[in-house]
Each structure stands twice: as structure tokens, then as C-alpha cells.
PDB file of C-alpha atoms in Angstrom:
ATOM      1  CA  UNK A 239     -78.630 -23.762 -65.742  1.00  0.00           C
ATOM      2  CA  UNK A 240     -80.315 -23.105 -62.368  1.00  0.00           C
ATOM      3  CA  UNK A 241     -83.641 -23.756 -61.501  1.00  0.00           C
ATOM      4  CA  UNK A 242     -83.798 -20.892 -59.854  1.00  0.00           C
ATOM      5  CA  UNK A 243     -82.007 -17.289 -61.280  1.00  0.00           C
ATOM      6  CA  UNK A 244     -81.674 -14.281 -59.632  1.00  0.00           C
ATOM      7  CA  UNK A 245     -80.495 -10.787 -60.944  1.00  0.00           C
ATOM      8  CA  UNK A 246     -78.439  -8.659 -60.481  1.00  0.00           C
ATOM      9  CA  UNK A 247     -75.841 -10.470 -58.462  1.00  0.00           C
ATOM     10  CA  UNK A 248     -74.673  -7.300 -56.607  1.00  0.00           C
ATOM     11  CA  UNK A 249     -76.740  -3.903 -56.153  1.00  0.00           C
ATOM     12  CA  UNK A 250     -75.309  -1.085 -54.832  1.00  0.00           C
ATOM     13  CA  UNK A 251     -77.475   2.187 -54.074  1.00  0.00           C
ATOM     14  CA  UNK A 252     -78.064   5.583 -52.335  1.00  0.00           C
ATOM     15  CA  UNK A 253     -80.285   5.877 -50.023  1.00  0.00           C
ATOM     16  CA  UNK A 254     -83.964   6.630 -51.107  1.00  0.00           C
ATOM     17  CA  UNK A 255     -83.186   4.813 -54.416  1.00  0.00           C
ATOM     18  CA  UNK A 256     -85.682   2.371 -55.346  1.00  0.00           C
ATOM     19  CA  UNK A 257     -84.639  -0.916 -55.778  1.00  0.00           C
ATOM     20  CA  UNK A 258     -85.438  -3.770 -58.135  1.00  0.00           C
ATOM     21  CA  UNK A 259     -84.413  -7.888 -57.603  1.00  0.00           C
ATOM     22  CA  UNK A 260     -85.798  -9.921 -60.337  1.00  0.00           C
ATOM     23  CA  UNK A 261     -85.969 -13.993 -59.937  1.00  0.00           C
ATOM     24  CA  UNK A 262     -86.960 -16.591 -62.590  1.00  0.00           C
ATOM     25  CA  UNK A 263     -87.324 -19.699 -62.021  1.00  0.00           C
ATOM     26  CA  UNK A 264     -87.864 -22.920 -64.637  1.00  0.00           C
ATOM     27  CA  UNK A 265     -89.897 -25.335 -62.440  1.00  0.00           C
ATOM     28  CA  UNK A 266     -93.504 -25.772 -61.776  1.00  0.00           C
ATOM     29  CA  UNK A 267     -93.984 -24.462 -57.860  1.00  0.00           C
ATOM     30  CA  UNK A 268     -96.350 -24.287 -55.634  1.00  0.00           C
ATOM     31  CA  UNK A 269     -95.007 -21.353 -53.741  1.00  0.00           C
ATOM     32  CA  UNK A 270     -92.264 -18.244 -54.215  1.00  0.00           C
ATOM     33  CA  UNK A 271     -90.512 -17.211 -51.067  1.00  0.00           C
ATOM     34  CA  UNK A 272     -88.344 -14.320 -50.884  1.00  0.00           C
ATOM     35  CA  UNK A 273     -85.870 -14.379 -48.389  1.00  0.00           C
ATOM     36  CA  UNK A 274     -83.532 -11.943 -46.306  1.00  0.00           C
ATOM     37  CA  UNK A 275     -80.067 -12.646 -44.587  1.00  0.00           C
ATOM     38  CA  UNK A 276     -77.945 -10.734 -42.663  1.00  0.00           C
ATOM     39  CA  UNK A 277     -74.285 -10.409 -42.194  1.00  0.00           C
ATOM     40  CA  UNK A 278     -74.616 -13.151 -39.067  1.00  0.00           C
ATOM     41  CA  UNK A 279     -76.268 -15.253 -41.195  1.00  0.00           C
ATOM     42  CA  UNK A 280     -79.567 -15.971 -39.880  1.00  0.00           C
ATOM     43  CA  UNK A 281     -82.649 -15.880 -42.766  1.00  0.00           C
ATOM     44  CA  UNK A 282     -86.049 -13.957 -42.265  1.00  0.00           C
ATOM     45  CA  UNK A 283     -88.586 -14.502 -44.620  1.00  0.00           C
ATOM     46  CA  UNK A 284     -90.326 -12.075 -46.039  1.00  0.00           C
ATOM     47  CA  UNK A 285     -92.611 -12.825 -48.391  1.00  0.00           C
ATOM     48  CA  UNK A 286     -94.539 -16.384 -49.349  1.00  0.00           C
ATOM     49  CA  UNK A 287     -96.369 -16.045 -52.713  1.00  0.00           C
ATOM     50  CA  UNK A 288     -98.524 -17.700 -55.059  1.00  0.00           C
ATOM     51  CA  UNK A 289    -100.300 -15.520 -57.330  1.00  0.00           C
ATOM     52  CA  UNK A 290    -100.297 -11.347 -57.241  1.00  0.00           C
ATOM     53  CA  UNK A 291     -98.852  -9.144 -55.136  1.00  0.00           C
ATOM     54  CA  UNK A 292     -98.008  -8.723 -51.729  1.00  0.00           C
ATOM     55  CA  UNK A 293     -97.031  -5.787 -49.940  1.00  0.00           C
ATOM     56  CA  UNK A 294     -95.406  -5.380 -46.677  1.00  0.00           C
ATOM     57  CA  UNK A 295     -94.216  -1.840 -45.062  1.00  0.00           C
ATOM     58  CA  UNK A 296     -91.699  -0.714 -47.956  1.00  0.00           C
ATOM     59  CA  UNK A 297     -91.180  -4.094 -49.842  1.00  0.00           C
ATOM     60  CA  UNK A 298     -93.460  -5.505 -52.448  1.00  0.00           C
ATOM     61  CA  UNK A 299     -93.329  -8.749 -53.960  1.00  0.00           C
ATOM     62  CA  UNK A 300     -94.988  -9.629 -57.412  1.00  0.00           C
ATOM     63  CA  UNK A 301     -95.403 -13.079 -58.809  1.00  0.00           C
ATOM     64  CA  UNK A 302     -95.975 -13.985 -62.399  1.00  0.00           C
ATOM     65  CA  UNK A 303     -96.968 -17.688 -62.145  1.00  0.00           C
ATOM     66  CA  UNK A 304     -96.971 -17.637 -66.531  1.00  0.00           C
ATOM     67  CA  UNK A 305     -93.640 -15.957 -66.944  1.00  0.00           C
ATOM     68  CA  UNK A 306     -92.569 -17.897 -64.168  1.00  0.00           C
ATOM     69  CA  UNK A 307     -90.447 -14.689 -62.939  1.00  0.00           C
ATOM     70  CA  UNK A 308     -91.108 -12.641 -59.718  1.00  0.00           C
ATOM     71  CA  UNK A 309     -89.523  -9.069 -58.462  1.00  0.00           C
ATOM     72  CA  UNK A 310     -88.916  -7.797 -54.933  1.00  0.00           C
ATOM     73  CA  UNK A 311     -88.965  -3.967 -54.958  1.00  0.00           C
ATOM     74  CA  UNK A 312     -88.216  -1.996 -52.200  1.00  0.00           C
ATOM     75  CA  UNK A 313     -88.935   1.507 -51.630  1.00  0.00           C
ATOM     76  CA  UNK A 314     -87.129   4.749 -50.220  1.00  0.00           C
ATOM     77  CA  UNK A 315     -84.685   2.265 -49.323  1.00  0.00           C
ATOM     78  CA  UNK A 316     -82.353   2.791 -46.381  1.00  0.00           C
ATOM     79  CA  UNK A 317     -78.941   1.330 -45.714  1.00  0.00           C
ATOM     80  CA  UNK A 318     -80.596  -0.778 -42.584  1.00  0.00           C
ATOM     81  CA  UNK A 319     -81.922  -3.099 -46.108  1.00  0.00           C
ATOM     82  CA  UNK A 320     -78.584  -3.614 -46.735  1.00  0.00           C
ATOM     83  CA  UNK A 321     -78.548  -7.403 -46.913  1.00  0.00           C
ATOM     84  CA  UNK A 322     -78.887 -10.366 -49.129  1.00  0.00           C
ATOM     85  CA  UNK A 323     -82.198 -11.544 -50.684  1.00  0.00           C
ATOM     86  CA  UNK A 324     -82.402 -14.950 -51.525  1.00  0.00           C
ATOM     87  CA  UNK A 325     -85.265 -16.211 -54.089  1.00  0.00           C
ATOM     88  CA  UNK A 326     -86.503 -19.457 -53.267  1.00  0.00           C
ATOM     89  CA  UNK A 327     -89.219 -21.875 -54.754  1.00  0.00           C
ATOM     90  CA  UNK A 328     -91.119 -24.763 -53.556  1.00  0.00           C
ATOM     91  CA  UNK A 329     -90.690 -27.277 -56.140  1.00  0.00           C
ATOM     92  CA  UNK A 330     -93.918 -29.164 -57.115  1.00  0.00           C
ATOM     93  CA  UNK A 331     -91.871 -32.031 -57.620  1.00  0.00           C
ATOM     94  CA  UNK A 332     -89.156 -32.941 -54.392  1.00  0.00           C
ATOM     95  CA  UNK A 333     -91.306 -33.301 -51.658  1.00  0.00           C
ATOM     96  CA  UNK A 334     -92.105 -29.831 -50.293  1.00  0.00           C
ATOM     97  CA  UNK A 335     -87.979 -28.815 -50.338  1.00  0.00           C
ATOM     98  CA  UNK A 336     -87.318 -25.104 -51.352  1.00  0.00           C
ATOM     99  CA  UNK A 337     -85.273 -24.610 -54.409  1.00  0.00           C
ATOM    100  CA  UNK A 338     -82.791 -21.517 -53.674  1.00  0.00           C
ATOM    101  CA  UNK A 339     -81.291 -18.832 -56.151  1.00  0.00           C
ATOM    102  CA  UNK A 340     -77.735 -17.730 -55.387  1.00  0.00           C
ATOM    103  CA  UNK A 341     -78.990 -14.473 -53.910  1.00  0.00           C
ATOM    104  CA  UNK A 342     -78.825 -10.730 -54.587  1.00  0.00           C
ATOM    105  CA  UNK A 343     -75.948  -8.549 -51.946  1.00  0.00           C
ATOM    106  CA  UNK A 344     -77.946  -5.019 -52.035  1.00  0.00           C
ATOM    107  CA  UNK A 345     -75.816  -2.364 -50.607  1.00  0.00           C
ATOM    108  CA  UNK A 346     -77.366   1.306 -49.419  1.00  0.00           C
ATOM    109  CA  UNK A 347     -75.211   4.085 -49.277  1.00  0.00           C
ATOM    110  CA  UNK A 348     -76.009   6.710 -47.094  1.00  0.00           C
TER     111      UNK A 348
ATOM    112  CA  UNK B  49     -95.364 -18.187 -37.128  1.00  0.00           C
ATOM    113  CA  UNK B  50     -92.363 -20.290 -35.149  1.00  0.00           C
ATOM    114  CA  UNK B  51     -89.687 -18.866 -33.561  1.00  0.00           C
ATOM    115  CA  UNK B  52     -86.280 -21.093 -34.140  1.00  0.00           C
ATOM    116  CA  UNK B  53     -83.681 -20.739 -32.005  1.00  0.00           C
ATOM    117  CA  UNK B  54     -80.258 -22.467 -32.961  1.00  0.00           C
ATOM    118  CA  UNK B  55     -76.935 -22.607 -31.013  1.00  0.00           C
ATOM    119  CA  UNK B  56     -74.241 -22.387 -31.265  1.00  0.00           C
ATOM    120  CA  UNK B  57     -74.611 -19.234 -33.286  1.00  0.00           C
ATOM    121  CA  UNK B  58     -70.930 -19.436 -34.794  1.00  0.00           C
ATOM    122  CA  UNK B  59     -67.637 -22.111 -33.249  1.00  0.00           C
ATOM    123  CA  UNK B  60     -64.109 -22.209 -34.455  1.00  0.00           C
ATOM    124  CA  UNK B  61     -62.765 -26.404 -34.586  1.00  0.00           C
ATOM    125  CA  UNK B  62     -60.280 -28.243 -34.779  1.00  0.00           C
ATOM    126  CA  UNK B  63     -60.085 -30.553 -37.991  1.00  0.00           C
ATOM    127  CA  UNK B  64     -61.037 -34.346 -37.045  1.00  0.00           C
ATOM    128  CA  UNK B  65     -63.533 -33.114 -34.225  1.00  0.00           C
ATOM    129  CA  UNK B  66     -67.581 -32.706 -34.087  1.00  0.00           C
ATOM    130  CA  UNK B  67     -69.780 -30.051 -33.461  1.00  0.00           C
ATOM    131  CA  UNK B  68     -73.209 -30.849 -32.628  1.00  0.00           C
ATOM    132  CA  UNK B  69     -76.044 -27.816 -34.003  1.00  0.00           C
ATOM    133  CA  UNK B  70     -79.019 -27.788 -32.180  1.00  0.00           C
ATOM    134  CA  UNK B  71     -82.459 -26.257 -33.004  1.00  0.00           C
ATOM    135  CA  UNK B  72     -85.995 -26.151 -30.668  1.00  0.00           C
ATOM    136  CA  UNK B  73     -88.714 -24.368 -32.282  1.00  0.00           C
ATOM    137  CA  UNK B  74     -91.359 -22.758 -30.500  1.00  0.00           C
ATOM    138  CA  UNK B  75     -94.226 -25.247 -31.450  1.00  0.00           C
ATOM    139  CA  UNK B  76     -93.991 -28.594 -32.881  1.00  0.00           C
ATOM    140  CA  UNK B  77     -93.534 -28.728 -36.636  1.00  0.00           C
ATOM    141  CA  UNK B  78     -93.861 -32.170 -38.480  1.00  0.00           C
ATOM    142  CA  UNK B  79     -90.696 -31.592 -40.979  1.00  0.00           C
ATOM    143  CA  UNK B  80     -87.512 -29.459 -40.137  1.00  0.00           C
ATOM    144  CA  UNK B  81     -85.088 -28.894 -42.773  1.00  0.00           C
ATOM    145  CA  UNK B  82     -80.822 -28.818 -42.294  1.00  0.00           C
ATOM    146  CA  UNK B  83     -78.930 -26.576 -45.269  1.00  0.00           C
ATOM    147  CA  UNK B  84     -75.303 -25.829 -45.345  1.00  0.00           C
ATOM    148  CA  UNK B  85     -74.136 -22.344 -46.875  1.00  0.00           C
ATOM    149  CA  UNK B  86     -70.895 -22.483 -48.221  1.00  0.00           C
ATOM    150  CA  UNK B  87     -68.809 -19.321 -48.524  1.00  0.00           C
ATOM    151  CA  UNK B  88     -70.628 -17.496 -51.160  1.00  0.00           C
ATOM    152  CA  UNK B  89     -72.840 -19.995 -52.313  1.00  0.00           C
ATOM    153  CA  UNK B  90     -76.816 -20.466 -51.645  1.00  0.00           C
ATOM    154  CA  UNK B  91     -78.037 -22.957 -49.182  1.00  0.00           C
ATOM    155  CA  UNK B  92     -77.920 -26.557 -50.035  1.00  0.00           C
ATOM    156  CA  UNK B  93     -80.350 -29.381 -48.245  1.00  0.00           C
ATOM    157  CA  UNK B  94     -78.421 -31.872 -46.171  1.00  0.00           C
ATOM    158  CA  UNK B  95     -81.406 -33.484 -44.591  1.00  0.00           C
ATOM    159  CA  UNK B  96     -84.771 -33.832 -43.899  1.00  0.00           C
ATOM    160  CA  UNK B  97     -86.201 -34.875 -40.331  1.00  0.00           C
ATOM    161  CA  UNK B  98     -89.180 -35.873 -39.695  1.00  0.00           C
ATOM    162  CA  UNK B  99     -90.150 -37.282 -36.017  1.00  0.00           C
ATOM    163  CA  UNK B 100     -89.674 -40.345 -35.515  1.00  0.00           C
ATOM    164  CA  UNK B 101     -88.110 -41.385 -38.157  1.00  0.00           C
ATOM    165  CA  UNK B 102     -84.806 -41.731 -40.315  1.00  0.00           C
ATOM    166  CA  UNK B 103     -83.797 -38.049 -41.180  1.00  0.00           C
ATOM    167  CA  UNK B 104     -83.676 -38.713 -45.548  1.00  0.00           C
ATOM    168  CA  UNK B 105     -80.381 -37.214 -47.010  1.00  0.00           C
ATOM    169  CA  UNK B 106     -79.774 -35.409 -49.928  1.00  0.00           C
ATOM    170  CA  UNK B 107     -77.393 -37.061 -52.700  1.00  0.00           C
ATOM    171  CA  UNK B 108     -73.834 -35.834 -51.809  1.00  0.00           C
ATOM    172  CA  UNK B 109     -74.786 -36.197 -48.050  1.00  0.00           C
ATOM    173  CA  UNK B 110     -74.307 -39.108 -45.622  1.00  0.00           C
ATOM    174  CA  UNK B 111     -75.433 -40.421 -42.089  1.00  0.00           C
ATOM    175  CA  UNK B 112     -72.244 -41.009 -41.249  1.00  0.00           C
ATOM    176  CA  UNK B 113     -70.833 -37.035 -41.686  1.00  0.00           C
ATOM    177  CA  UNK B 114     -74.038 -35.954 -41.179  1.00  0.00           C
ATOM    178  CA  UNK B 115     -75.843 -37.979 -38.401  1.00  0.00           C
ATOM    179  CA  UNK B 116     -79.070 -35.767 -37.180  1.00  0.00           C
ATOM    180  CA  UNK B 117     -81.340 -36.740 -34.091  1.00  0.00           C
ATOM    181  CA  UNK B 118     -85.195 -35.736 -34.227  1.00  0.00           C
ATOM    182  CA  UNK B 119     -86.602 -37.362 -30.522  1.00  0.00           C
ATOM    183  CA  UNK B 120     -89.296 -34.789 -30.575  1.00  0.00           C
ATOM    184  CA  UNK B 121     -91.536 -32.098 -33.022  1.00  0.00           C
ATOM    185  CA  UNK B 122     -89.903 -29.364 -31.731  1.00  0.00           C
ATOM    186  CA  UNK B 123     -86.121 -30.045 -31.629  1.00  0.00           C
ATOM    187  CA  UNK B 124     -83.558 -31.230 -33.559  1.00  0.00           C
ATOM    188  CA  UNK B 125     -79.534 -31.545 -33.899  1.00  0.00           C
ATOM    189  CA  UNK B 126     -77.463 -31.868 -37.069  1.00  0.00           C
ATOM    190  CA  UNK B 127     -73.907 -33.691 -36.193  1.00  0.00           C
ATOM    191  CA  UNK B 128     -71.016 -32.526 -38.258  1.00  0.00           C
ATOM    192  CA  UNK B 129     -68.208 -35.432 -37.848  1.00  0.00           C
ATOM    193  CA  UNK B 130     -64.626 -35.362 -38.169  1.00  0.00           C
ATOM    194  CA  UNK B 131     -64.730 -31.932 -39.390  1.00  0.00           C
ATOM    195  CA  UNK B 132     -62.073 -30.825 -42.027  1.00  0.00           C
ATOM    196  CA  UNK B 133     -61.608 -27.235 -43.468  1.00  0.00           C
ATOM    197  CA  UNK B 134     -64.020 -28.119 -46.589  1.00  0.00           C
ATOM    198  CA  UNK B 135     -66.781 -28.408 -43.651  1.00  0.00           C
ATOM    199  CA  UNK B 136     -66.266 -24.400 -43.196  1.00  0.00           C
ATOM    200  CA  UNK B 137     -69.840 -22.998 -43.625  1.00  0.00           C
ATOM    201  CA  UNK B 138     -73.226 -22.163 -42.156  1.00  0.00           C
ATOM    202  CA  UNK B 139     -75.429 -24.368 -41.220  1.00  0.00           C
ATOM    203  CA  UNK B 140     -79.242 -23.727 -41.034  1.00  0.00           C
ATOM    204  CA  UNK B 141     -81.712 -25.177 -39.411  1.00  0.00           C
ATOM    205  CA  UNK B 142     -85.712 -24.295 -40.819  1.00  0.00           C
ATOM    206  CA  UNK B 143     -89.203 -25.514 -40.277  1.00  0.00           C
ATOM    207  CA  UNK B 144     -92.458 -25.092 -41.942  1.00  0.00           C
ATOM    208  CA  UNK B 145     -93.812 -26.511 -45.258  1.00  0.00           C
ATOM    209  CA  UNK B 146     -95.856 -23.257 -45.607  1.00  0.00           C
ATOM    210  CA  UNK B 147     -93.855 -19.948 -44.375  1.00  0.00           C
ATOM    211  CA  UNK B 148     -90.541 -21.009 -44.166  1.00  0.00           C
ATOM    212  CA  UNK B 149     -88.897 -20.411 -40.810  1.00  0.00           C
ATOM    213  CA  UNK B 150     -84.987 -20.503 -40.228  1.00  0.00           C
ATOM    214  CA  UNK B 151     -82.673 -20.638 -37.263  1.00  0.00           C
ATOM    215  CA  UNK B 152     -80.267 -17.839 -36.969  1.00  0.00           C
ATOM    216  CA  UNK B 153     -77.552 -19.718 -38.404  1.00  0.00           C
ATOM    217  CA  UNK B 154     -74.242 -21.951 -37.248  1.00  0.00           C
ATOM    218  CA  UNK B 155     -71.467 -19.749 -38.548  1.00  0.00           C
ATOM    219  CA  UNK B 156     -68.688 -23.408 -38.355  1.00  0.00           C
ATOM    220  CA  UNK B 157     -64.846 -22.276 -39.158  1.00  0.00           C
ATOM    221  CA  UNK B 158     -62.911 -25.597 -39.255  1.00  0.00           C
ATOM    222  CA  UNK B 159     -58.896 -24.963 -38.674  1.00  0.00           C
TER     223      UNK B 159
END
């Protein structure tokens, strides 16, 4: 089993739909990143969390340090979000490395 | 925040060549991080460099296929030797122990 789980594998959506990416993870951490590539492959992160909620534009990110499980939700989405999301944890053991899920591939429709 | 800029941003090789990836970030960073993604896979750590020292590897991962230079805290190279078609992937640089920053990516096609 993965450290690190993500779900669903593939999302596809219309536009305005919102959206839902769960990740649980079975490792202590220090820190939850959520993560966003593009088709060229580059990575942008988006969110760095340790407790709560963040909220950025039309993406929020919720943390559930118990559960150990955290969501990414985007609103009114938009086929510009079309991407992939990529979970990732910072391990409390393993030196400060980032443990990675295999990623969500969102697709919006127009 | 840093700013990472890596080149080349994608190469086609020939098998049994190198490509040398290069990354200079925007201020100096004390760790930078080298991950392969393979064709629908997540990112895997190759290496981490650290200044002035020995970049530590990953198990699965070697000096000798994966030699990577650190002569300052804002740049870095990752060496991929005689390449084969297996060593099709991106590679991606990143820096930051907080925020994670990444490189645009190393799209490497291996024929």
C-alpha cells in the first residue's frame, strides 16, 4: 500500500461543477502539500498545510491531521484547471523528502 | 518564494549518450531535490544536494547514472549517463524544505 493515496484517479467535469480530490496518507508528517502540473510538466504548488484550512482564489484545501486525510476542492471550476493534482507529504521520518501520491488527471469540459 | 528555472525544458537522445539538466534558483536554498517522473507514474527522489557536499542517493539510484554537481546554493545539474529508452521521463528539479518549489520540468525521450 502507498503511503500516500489519492482519489479518484481520473475526474472528468463540466464546467462550473465543483470538484472534490481526496488524499490519505498513513505516515506521521509534518506538512501536506498539494500540488499542480501541467501538460509540459512543470509543478506549481498550491497549497502547504498543517492544520485547517486554507483558501486561495477558487481552491480550498482542508487538512485533517487525526484522520490523516485531506481534500482539495475547487470551485466554479473552469477547463483552464484542467490538470493533474498531486498530493504530497513531508514525512516526519526521511529527512525533510516529500512523499508523493500518484496524482488525480481532472478534466473540465466546456 | 524562489523562482526555478530548469533547461533544457524537453531533448530527444540518442541511447548511450548524456544529457546534462540544469537548475539556478533565484536565491540560494540549502537543499535542492532531483525526481524523475516516469510515464504515468508520480515523481520519485533520485538525489539530494546539498552545497558542498556529496549529493545522497536514493536506493535504486547511483552516482555513476546519476552524477549531480552542486558548486553553489543556487544551482545545480543532474547528469543522466549512457541514456537508454528506460531513462524516458521527466526530470524535476525543486528547492525548499518549507513551500516546495519545482523547475518546469526536463521532458528526456531516449531513442
Amino acid at each position: 500500500k502507498n503511503e500516500v493515496e489519492q482519489s479518484p484517479q481520473n475526474l472528468t467535469a463540466q464546467e462550473g461543477e465543483f470538484i472534490t480530490i481526496n488524499c490519505s496518507y498513513s505516515v506521521g508528517i509534518s506538512a501536506l502539500h498539494w500540488l499542480q502540473q501541467h501538460p509540459g510538466g512543470g509543478i506549481v504548488s498550491l497549497f502547504m498545510l498543517s492544520s485547517g484550512k486554507k483558501k486561495h482564489g477558487r481552491l480550498i484545501a482542508t487538512i485533517n491531521i487525526q484522520e490523516k486525510h485531506s481534500s482539495l476542492h475547487i470551485t466554479a471550476s473552469h477547463p483552464r484547471d484542467s490538470a493533474v493534482y498531486i498530493c504530497a507529504v513531508r514525512s516526519l521520518q526521511g529527512a525533510q523528502k516529500l512523499v508523493f501520491g500518484q496524482g488525480t488527471r481532472l478534466t473540465i469540459n466546456p | 518564494s524562489a523562482v526555478i528555472s530548469q533547461k533544457p525544458s524537453r531533448d530527444i537522445c540518442q541511447r548511450g549518450t548524456s544529457l546534462t539538466i540544469q537548475c539556478q534558483v533565484d536565491s540560494q536554498v540549502t537543499m535542492m531535490f532531483w525526481y524523475r517522473q516516469q510515464p504515468g507514474q508520480s515523481l520519485t527522489l533520485i538525489a539530494t544536494a546539498n552545497q558542498g557536499s556529496e549529493a545522497t542517493y536514493e536506493s535504486g539510484f547511483v552516482i555513476d547514472k546519476f552524477p549531480i554537481s552542486r558548486p553553489n546554493l543556487t544551482f545545480s545539474t543532474l547528469t543522466v549517463s549512457n541514456m537508454s529508452p528506460e531513462d524516458s521521463s521527466i526530470y524535476l528539479c525543486s528547492a525548499g524544505t518549507e513551500v516546495a518549489f519545482f523547475g518546469q520540468g526536463t521532458r528526456l525521450t531516449v531513442v
